[in-house]
Amino acid sequence: MKACNKKTADYATRPAAQFKKLNVNCIKNSIEPIDFYRHELSNAPLKKPGWNGGGLCPFHADNKPGSFGVNLTTGAYKCFSCGVAGGDIIAFTMAVYGLDFINALKQLADEWGVAC
């Protein structure tokens, strides 16, 4: 049997999470917007499909509940006070946590246990 070379040994010691593929559609389809926003906006009264008042805007010092809305069907969000708007849970994760696209995908996959 051939001995492991240095490169193989390095790969053997890294966490498996570093090697999983990040498939955008798989991640988006595995996380329901209603579950995502109930987790991220735990104090918001999110109840029905479609647009809901998302409580206080996480993007500015908001003091008017209801100025921030989320669509629990598509994942879109909009603040009618500061004007920030986004398209899906990936864009929301990028904006809230200041992440680039790839790191937002990694965070979502890790936090929600999505393996694609």
PDB file of N, CA, C and O in Angstrom, residues 2 14 63 67 76 91 102:
ATOM      1  N   LYS A   2       0.497   2.237  -0.810  1.00  0.00           N
ATOM      2  CA  LYS A   2       1.275   3.458  -0.949  1.00  0.00           C
ATOM      3  C   LYS A   2       1.033   4.379   0.251  1.00  0.00           C
ATOM      4  O   LYS A   2      -0.098   4.538   0.702  1.00  0.00           O
ATOM      5  N   ARG A  14      -8.890  17.995   7.450  1.00  0.00           N
ATOM      6  CA  ARG A  14      -9.828  19.116   7.362  1.00  0.00           C
ATOM      7  C   ARG A  14     -11.250  18.642   7.627  1.00  0.00           C
ATOM      8  O   ARG A  14     -11.612  17.522   7.297  1.00  0.00           O
ATOM      9  N   ASN A  63     -37.691  52.453  14.974  1.00  0.00           N
ATOM     10  CA  ASN A  63     -38.544  52.507  16.160  1.00  0.00           C
ATOM     11  C   ASN A  63     -40.020  52.439  15.798  1.00  0.00           C
ATOM     12  O   ASN A  63     -40.875  52.709  16.613  1.00  0.00           O
ATOM     13  N   SER A  67     -42.726  48.836   9.772  1.00  0.00           N
ATOM     14  CA  SER A  67     -42.128  49.483   8.597  1.00  0.00           C
ATOM     15  C   SER A  67     -41.335  48.488   7.762  1.00  0.00           C
ATOM     16  O   SER A  67     -41.038  48.739   6.606  1.00  0.00           O
ATOM     17  N   ALA A  76     -38.660  37.607  -0.183  1.00  0.00           N
ATOM     18  CA  ALA A  76     -38.310  39.011  -0.387  1.00  0.00           C
ATOM     19  C   ALA A  76     -38.511  39.806   0.907  1.00  0.00           C
ATOM     20  O   ALA A  76     -39.290  39.404   1.778  1.00  0.00           O
ATOM     21  N   ALA A  91     -29.862  36.957   0.006  1.00  0.00           N
ATOM     22  CA  ALA A  91     -29.609  38.398   0.033  1.00  0.00           C
ATOM     23  C   ALA A  91     -29.781  38.947   1.445  1.00  0.00           C
ATOM     24  O   ALA A  91     -29.008  39.810   1.889  1.00  0.00           O
ATOM     25  N   ILE A 102     -20.764  33.679  -1.343  1.00  0.00           N
ATOM     26  CA  ILE A 102     -20.306  32.332  -0.988  1.00  0.00           C
ATOM     27  C   ILE A 102     -20.386  32.102   0.512  1.00  0.00           C
ATOM     28  O   ILE A 102     -20.853  31.056   0.972  1.00  0.00           O
TER      29      ILE A 102
END
